Coordinates of C-alpha atoms in Angstrom, one line a residue:
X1 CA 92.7 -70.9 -35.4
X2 CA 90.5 -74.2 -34.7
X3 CA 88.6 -75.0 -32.1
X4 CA 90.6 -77.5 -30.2
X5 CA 93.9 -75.4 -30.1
X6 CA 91.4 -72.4 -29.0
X7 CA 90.2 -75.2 -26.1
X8 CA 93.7 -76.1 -25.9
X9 CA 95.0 -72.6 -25.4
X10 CA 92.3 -71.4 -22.7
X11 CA 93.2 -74.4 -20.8
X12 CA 96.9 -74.2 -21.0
X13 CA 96.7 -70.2 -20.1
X14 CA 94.1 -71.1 -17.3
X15 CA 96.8 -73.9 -15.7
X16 CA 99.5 -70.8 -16.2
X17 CA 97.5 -68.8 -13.6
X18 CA 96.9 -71.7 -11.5
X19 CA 99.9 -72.1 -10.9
X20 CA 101.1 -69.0 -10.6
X21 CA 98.0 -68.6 -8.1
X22 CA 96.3 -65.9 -9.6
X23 CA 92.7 -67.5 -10.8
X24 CA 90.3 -65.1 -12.4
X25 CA 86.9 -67.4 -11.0
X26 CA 85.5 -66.3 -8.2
X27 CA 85.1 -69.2 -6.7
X28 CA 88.8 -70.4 -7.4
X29 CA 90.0 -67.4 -5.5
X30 CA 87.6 -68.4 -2.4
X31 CA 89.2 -72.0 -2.1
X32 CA 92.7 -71.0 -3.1
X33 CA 92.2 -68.3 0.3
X34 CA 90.5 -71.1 2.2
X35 CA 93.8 -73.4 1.3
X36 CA 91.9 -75.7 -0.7
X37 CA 94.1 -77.5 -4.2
X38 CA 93.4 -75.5 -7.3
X39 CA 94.9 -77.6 -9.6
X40 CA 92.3 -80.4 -10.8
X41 CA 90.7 -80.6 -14.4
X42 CA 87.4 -79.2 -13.0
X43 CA 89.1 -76.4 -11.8
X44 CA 91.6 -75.5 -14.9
X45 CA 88.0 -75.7 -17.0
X46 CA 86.3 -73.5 -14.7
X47 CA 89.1 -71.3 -14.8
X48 CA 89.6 -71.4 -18.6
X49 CA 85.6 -71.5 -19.5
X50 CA 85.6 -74.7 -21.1
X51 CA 83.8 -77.9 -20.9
X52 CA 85.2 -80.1 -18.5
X53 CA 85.2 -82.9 -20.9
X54 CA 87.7 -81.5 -23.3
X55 CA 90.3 -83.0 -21.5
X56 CA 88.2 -84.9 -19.1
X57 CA 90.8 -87.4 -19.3
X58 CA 94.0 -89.0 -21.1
X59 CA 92.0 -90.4 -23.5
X60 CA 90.1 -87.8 -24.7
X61 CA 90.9 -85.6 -27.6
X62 CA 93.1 -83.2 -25.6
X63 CA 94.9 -85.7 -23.2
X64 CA 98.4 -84.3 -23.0
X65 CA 96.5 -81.1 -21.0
X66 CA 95.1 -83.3 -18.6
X67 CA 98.0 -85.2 -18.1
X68 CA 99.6 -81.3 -17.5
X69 CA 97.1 -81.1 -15.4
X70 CA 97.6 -84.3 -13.3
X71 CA 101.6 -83.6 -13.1
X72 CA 101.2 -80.4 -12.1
X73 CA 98.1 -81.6 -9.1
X74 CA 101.2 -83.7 -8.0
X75 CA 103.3 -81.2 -7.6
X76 CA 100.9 -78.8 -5.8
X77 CA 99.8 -81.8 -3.7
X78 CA 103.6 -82.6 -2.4
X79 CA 104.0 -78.9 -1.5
X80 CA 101.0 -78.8 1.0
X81 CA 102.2 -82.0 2.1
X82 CA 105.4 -80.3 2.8
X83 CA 104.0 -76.9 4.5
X84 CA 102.3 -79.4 6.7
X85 CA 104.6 -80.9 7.8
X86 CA 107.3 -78.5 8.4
X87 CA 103.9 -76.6 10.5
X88 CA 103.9 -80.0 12.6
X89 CA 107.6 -79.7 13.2
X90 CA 107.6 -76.6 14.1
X91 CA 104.3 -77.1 16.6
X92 CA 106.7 -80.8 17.8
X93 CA 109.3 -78.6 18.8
X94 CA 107.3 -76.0 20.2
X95 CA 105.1 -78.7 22.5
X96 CA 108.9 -80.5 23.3
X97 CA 110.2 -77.0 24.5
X98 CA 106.9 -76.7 26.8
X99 CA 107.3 -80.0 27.9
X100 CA 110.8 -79.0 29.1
X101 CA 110.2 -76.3 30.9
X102 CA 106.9 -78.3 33.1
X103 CA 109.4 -81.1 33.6
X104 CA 112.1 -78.2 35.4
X105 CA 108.9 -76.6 36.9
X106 CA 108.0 -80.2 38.8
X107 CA 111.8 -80.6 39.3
X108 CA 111.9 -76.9 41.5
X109 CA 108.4 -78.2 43.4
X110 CA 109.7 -81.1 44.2
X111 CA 112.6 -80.0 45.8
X112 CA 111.0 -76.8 47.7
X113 CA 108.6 -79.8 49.0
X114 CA 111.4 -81.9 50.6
X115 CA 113.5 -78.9 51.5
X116 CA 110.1 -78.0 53.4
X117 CA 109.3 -81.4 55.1
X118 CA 113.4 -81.9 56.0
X119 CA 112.5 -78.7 58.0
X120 CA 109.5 -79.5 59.6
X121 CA 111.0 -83.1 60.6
X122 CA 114.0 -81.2 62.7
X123 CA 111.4 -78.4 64.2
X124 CA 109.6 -79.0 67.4
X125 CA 105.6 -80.0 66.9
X126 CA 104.7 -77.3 69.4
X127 CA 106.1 -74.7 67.3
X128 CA 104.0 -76.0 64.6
X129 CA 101.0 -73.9 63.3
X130 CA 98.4 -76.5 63.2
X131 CA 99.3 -76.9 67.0
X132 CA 99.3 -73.0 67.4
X133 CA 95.6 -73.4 66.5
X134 CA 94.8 -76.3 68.2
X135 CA 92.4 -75.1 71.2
X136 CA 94.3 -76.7 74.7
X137 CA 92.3 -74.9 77.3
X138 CA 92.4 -76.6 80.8
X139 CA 89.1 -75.1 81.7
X140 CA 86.4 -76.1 81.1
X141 CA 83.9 -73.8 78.5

């Protein structure tokens, strides 16, 4: 076997785990658990133990892996995009349902409150309790 197809084959076997998210580096395993993108050419030549510019780009002498490795970033980078969003959608409706309920909340106040002053406007002031407390004493102290 040559070189380049060895190159060629750690590369391709490191994008296989990549994918399947299952890196063998270290350091790969910490971003793919802090949610970071795996899939770049740094990271499929960290992963496969290769200089990065093998396939550093689609000009270089192993090209069609980096542009593997650009379709595949793509693809990774659409489905975050889509776990994001469908996390913001769920957090819309979630906000939308708490703004419902507030909204009824006020609704209930607002009606105890004129329920509570229609009351108070057919009551006599005497009977009232700030007028229980007021001090009326003829005598004086």
């Amino acid at each position: 076997m040559s070189r380049s197809n060895s190159v060629e084959d750690k590369a391709l076997a490191a994008l296989d785990r990549l994918v399947k998210r299952r890196p063998t580096n270290e350091l790969l395993k910490a971003k793919m658990a802090a949610g970071h993108r795996i899939i770049t050419p740094t990271s499929v030549a960290a992963e496969a133990g290769v200089n990065r510019g093998s396939f550093g780009s689609r000009h270089a002498r192993l090209g069609h892996v980096w542009l593997k490795i650009q379709e595949l970033a793509e693809e990774e980078k659409r489905g975050s995009v889509t776990e994001e969003l469908a996390k913001l959608r769920a957090e819309n409706a979630r906000l939308k349902a708490l703004l419902h309920k507030t909204n009824i909340h006020n609704a209930c106040l607002q009606l105890a409150v004129s329920r509570l002053q229609k009351r108070s406007a057919n009551r006599d002031d005497g009977a009232n309790v700030v007028n229980f407390r007021q001090n009326n004493r003829k005598r004086p102290r």
